[in-house]
Short mmCIF file of C-alpha atoms in Angstrom, two decimals:
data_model
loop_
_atom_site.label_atom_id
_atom_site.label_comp_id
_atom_site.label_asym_id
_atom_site.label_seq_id
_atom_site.Cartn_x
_atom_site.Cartn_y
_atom_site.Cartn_z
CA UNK A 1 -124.90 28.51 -17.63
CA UNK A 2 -128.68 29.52 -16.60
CA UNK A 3 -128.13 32.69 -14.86
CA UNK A 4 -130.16 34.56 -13.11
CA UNK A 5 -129.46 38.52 -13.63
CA UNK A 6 -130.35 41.21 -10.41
CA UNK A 7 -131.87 43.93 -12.57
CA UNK A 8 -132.08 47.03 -10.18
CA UNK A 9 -133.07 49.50 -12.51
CA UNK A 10 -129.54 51.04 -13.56
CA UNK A 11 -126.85 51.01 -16.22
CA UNK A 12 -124.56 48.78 -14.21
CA UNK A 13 -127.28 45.74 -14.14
CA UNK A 14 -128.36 46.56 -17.14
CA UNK A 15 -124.78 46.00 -18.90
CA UNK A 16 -123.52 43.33 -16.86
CA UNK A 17 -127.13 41.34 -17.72
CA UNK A 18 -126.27 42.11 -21.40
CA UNK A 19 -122.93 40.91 -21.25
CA UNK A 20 -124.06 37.50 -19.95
CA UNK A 21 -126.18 37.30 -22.74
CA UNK A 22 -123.95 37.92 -25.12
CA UNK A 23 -121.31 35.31 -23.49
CA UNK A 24 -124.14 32.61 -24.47
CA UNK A 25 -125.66 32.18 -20.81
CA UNK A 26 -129.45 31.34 -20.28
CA UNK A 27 -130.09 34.77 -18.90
CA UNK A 28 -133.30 35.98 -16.94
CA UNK A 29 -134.12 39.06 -15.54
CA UNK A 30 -135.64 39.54 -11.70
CA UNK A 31 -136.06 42.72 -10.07
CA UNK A 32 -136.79 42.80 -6.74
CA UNK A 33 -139.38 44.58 -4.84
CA UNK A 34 -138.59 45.75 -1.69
CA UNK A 35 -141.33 47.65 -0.22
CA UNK A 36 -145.32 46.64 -0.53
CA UNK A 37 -145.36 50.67 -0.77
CA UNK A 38 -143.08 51.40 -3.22
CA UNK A 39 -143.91 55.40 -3.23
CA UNK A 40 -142.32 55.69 0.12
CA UNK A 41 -139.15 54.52 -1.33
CA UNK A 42 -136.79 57.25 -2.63
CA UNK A 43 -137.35 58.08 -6.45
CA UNK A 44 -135.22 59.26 -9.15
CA UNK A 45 -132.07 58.97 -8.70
CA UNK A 46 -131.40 58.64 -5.20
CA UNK A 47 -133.01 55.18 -4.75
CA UNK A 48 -132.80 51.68 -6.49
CA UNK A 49 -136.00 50.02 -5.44
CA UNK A 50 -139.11 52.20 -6.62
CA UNK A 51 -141.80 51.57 -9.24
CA UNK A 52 -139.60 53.51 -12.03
CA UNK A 53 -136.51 51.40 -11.44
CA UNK A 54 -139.00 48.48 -11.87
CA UNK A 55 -139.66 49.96 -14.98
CA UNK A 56 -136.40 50.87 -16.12
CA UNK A 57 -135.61 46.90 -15.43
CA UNK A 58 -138.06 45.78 -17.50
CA UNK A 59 -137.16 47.99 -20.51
CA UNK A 60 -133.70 46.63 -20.32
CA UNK A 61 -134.49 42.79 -20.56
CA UNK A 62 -137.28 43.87 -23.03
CA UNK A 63 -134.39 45.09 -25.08
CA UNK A 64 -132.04 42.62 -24.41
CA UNK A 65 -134.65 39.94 -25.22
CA UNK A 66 -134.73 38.19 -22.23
CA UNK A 67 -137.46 37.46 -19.88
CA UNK A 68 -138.01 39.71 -16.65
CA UNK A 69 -140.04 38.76 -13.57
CA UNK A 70 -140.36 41.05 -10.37
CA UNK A 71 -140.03 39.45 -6.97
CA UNK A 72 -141.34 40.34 -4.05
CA UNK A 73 -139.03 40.20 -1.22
CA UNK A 74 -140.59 42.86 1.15
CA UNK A 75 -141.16 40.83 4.31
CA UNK A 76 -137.43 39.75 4.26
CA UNK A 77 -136.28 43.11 3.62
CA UNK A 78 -138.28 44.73 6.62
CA UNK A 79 -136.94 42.35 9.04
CA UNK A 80 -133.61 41.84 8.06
CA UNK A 81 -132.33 45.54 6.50
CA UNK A 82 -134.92 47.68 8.25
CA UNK A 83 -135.73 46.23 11.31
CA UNK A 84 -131.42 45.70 11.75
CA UNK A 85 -131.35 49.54 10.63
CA UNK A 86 -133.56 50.26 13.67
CA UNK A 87 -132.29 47.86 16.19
CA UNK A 88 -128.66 49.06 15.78
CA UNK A 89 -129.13 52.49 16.21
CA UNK A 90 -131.52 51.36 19.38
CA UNK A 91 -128.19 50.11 20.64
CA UNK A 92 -126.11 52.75 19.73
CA UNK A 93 -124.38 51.76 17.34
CA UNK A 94 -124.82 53.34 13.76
CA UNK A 95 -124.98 50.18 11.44
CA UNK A 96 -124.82 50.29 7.34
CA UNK A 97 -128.45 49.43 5.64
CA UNK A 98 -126.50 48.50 2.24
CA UNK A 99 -124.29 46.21 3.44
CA UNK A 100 -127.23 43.85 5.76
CA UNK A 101 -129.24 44.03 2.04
CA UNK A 102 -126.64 42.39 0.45
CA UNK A 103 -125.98 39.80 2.73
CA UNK A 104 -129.64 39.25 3.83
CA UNK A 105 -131.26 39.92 0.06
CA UNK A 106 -129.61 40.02 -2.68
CA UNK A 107 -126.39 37.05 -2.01
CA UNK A 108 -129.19 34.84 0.98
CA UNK A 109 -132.78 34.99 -0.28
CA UNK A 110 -132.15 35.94 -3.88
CA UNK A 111 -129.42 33.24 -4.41
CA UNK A 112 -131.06 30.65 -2.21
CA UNK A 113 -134.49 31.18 -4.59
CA UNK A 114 -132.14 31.22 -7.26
CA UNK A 115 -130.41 28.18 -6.39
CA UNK A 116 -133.54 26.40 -6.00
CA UNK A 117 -135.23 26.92 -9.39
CA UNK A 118 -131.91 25.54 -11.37
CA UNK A 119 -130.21 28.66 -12.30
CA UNK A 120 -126.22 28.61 -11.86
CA UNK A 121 -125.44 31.90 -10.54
CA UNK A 122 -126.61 35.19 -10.06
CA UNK A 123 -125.10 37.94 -11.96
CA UNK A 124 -125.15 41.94 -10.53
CA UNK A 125 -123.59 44.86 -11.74
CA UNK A 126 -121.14 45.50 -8.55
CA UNK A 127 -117.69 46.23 -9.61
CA UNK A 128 -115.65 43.34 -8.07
CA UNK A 129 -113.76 40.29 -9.34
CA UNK A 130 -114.27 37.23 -8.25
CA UNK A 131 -110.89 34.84 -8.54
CA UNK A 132 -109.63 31.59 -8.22
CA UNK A 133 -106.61 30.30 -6.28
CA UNK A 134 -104.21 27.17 -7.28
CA UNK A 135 -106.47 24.81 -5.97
CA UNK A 136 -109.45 26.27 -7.66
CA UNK A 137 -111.04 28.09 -4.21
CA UNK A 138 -112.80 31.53 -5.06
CA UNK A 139 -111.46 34.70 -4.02
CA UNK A 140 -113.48 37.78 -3.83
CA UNK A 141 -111.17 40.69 -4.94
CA UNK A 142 -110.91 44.41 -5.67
CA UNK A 143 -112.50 45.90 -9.29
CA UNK A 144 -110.40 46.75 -12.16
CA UNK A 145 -110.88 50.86 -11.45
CA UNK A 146 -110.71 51.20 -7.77
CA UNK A 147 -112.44 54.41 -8.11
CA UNK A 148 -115.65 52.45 -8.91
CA UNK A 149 -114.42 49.93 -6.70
CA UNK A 150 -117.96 47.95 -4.89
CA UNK A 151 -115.60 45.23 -2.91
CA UNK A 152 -116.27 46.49 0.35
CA UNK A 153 -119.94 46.25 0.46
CA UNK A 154 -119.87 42.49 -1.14
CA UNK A 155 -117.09 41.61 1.67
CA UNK A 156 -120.37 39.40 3.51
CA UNK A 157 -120.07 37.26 0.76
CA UNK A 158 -119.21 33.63 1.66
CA UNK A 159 -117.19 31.04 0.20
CA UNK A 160 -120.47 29.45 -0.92
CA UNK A 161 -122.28 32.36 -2.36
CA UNK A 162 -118.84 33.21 -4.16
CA UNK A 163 -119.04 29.97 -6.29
CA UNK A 164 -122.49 31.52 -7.67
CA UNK A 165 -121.60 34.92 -8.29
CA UNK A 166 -121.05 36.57 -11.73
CA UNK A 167 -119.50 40.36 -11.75
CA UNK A 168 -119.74 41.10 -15.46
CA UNK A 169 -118.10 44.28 -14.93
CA UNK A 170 -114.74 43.32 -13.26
CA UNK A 171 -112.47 44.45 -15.58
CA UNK A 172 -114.49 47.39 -16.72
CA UNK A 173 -111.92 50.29 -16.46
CA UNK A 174 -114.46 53.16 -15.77
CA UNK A 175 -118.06 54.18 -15.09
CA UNK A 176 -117.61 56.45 -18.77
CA UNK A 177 -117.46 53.15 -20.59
CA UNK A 178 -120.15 51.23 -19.03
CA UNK A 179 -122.58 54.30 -19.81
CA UNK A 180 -121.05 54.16 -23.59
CA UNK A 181 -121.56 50.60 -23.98
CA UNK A 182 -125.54 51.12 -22.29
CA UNK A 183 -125.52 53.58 -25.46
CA UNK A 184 -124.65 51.60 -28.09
CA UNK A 185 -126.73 48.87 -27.24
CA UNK A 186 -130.15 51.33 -26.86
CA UNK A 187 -130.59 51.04 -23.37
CA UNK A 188 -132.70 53.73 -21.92
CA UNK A 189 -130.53 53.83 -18.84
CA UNK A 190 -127.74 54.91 -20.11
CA UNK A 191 -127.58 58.20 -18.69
CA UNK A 192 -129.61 57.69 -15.35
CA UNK A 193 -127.61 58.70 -12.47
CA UNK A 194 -126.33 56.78 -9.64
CA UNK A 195 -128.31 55.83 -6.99
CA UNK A 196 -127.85 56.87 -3.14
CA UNK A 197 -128.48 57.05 0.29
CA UNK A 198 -130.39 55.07 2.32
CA UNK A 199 -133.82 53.74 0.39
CA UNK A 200 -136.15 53.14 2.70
CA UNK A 201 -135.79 56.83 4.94
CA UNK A 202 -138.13 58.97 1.84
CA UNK A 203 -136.81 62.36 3.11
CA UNK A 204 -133.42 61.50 3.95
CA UNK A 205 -134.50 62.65 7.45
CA UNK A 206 -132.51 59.85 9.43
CA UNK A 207 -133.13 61.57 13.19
CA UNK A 208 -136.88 62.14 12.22
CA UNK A 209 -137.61 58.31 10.44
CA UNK A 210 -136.06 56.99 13.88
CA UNK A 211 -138.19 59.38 16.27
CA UNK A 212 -141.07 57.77 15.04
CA UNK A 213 -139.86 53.87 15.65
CA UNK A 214 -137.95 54.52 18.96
CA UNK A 215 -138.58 55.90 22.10
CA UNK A 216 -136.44 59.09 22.52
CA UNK A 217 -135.56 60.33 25.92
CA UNK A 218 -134.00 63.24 27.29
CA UNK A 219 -130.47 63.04 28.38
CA UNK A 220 -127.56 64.40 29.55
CA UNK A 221 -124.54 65.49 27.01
CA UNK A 222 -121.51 65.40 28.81
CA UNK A 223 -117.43 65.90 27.67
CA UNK A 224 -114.60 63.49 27.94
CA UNK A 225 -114.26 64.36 31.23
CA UNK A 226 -117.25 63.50 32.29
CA UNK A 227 -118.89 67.04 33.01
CA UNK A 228 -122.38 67.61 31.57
CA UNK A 229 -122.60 70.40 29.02
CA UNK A 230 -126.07 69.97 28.02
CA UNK A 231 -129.10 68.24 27.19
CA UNK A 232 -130.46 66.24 24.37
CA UNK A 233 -134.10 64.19 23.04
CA UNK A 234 -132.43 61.22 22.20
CA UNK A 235 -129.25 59.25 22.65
CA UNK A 236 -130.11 57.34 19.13
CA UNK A 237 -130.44 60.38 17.17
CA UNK A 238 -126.74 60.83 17.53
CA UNK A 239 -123.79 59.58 15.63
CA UNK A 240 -120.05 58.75 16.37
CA UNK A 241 -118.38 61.76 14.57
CA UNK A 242 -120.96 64.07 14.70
CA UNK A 243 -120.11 67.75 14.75
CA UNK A 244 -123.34 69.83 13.91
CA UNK A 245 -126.79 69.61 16.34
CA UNK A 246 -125.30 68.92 19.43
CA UNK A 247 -126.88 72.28 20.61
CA UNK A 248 -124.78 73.13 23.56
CA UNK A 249 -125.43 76.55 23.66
CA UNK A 250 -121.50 77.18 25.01
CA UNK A 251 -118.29 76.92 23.53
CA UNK A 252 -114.96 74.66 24.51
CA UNK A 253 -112.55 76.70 26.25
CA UNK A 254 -110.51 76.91 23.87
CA UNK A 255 -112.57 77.53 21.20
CA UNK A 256 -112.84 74.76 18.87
CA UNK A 257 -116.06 72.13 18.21
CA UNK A 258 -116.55 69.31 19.88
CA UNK A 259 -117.77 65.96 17.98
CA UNK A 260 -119.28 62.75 19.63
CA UNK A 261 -116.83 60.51 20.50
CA UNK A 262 -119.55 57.46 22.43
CA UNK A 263 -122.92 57.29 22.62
CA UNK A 264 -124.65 55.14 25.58
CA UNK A 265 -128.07 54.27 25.04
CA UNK A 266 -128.16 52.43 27.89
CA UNK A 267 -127.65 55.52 30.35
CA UNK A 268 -128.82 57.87 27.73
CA UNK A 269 -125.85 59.67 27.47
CA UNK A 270 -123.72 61.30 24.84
CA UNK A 271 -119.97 61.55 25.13
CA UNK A 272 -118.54 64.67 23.32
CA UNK A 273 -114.78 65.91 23.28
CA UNK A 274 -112.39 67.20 20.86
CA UNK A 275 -111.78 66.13 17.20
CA UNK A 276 -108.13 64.64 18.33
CA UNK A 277 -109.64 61.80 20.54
CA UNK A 278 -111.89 60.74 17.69
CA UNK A 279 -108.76 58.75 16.56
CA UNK A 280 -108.65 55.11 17.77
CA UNK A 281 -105.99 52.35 17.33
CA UNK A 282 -108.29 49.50 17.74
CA UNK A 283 -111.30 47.76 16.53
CA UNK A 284 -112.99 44.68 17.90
CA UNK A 285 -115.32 42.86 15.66
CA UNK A 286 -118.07 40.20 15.83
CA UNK A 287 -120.65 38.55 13.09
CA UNK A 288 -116.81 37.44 11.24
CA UNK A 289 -117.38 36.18 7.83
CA UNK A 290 -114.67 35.00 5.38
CA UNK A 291 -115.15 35.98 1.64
CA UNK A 292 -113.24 32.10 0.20
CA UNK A 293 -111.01 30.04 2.13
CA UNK A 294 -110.05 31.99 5.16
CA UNK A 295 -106.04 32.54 5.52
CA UNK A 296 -104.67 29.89 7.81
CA UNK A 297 -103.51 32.63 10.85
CA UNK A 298 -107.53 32.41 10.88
CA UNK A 299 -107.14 29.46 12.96
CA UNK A 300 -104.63 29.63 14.72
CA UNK A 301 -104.70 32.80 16.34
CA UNK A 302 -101.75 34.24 14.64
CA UNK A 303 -101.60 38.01 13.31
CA UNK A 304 -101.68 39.15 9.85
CA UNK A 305 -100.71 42.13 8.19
CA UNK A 306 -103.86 43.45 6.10
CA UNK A 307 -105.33 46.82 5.50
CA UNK A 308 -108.72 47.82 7.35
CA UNK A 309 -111.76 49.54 5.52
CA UNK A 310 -114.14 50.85 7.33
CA UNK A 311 -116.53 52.64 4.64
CA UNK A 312 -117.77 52.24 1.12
CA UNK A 313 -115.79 54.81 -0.30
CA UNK A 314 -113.16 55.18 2.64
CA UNK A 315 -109.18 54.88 1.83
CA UNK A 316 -107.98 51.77 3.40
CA UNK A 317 -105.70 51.78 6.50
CA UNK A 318 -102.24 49.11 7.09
CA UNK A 319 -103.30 46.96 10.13
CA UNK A 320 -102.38 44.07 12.17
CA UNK A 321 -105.03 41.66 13.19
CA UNK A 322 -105.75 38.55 15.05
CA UNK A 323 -108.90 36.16 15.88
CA UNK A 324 -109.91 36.06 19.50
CA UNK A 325 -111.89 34.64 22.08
CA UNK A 326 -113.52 37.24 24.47
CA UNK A 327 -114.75 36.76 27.82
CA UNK A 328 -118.10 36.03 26.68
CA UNK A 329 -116.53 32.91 24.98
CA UNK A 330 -116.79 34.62 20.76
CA UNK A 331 -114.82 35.08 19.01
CA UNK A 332 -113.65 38.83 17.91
CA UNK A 333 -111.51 39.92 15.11
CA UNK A 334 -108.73 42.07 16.53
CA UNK A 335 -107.88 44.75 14.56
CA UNK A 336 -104.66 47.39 15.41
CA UNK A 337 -103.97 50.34 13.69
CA UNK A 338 -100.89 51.66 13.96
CA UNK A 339 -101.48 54.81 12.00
CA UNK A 340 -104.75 55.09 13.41
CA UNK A 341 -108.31 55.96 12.33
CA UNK A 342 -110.98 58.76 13.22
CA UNK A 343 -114.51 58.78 13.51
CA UNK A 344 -115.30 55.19 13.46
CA UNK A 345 -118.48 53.98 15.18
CA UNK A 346 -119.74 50.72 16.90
CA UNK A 347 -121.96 49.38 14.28
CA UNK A 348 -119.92 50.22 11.03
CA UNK A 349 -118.61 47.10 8.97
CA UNK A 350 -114.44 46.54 8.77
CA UNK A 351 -113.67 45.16 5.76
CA UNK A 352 -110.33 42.99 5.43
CA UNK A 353 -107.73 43.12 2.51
CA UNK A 354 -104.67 41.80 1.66
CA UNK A 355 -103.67 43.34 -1.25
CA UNK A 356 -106.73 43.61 -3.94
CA UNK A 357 -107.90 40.63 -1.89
CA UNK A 358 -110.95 40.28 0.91
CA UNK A 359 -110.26 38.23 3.44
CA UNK A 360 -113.40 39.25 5.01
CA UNK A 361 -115.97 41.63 7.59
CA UNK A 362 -117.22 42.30 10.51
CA UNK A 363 -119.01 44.78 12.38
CA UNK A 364 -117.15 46.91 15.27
CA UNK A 365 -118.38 46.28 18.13
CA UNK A 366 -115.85 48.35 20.02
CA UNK A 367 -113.41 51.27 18.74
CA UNK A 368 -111.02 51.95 21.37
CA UNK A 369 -108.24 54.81 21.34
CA UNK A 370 -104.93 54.65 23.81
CA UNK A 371 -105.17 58.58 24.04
CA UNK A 372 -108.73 58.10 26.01
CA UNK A 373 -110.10 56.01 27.97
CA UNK A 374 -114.14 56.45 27.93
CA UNK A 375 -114.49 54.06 31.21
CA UNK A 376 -113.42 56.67 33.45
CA UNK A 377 -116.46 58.90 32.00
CA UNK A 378 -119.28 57.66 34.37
#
């Protein structure tokens, strides 16, 4: 096949573009640039877009003998990752930057442009598998070692983008043998570390960044119960979860720290109460996609068994869930828990399993918990 290999700058790319090559594909290399100001990009090894991943790229197709091209995808990745980034957290919700770039970047433009100049499929270097069913369907599933496991951030991935998608390093059984493999082939990346955090926020200073591309007002911090306890700059700045800054000068009567359990960036407010009523028992989510063939209970309505994961590198949680239609005539992915789950936020991206499989994602657009109900806060 003509494949087109995602070369970020790491040993992960860098292997799974050499295994292609040495399956017999037509393999080329394209790094993409993701910032017209590539300093203000993190560097080392807590980004994946700067000027020395660029160059790391380029060494490995130089040494894998392929060619390399560098594309320039900035405008699409202010709008769609960093303009979303900002716009979420405008609406209080606290939204995931990774998992927008791979739907809007690297699986929508990339592949599209891809797609377009005759190439087959694009490989990366996520740990996933990609599967086919009796009637020849792909299935997006879990990695070989679950420890490395990248599922949950390729669950946006659609039936179509699925039948273009090459994950070299499926079966890989750890990070230790990728890195030995990078080795013995002379890559230079062999030992580079991981990369990190969010790209595009230099100093890792996620309150500050935002302060300077939203309007922060003073507000009123109040408990479960609805009495004020304080004051803050900015109802954005705040996260579902969050123990440390609040800044309320006073202690809970008995004793113990509060966390934010809502934010309201409509009223300015922020909700805080005890670390028991950060556990909820169900999630409503919108912006559904299916990763293959969704399961038929998709249609019609009928619950599923599944388990829920809510972060990158979260455990999964046993769930029931169910497709509905909400009042504002959408449809929602119902999702109970009936071991529950703490600290999840409006904004944050459920992925859907059944067994190694992903059914699919969406993004919670309401976590709800029978021990409290936030309404009667006013």
């Amino acid at each position: 096949m003509k494949v087109l290999a995602a070369m970020s700058g790491g040993v992960d790319s860098a292997v799974a573009a050499a295994r292609a090559v040495e399956a017999g594909h037509d393999v080329v290399g394209v790094h993409l640039a993701l910032s017209r100001m590539p300093g203000t990009l993190r560097t080392g090894s807590r980004g994946c877009c700067t000027l020395e991943d660029s160059n790391d790229a380029w060494r490995a197709c130089d040494k894998l003998g392929i060619p390399y091209y560098v594309w320039d995808f900035s405008d699409r990745f202010a709008e769609d990752v960093v303009q979303d980034f900002v716009d979420e957290y405008e609406a209080g919700r606290t939204p995931n930057p990774c998992m927008r770039c791979n739907e809007k970047i690297k699986f929508a433009a990339l592949l599209e442009k891809a797609l377009a100049l005759g190439f087959d499929a694009v490989c990366t270097g996520h740990y996933a598998k990609v599967l086919r069913d009796d009637e020849g369907n792909p299935e997006l599933h879990r990695a070989a070692d679950w420890a490395k496991d990248q599922s949950y951030v390729l669950g946006v991935l659609t039936h179509e983008q699925l039948e273009h998608c090459m994950f070299p390093l499926a079966e890989t059984p750890s990070k230790a043998e990728v890195r030995a493999e990078a080795a013995a082939r002379g890559l230079t990346v062999a030992n580079k570390p991981d990369s990190y955090d969010i790209c595009f926020i230099p100093d890792g200073d996620t309150r500050g960044w935002l302060a300077e591309r939203i309007e922060m007002k003073p507000g009123e911090i109040v408990d479960h119960e609805g009495n004020q306890l304080g004051e803050h700059e900015g109802a954005q700045a705040f996260t579902v979860g969050q123990r440390k800054g609040l800044r309320l000068g006073r202690p809970a009567a008995d004793g113990k720290p509060r966390f934010v359990l809502e934010i309201r960036p409509k009223e300015n407010k922020v909700i805080v109460g005890p670390e028991a009523l950060l556990a909820v028992d169900q999630l409503r989510g919108i912006r559904i996609s299916w990763a293959g063939v969704p399961i038929s209970e998709v249609f019609t309505g009928e619950k599923f068994d599944c388990m829920v994961q809510v972060r990158a590198h979260g455990d999964p949680v046993p769930a029931v869930a169910h497709m509905e239609r909400s009042a504002e005539s959408h449809d929602e992915l119902v999702v109970n828990l009936p071991e529950g789950m703490r600290g999840v936020a409006p904004g944050q991206t459920m992925v859907v399993y059944q067994g190694s499989r992903v059914l699919g994602q969406a993004t919670i657009d309401s976590a709800r918990s029978s021990e409290w109900d936030s309404s009667k806060v006013s």
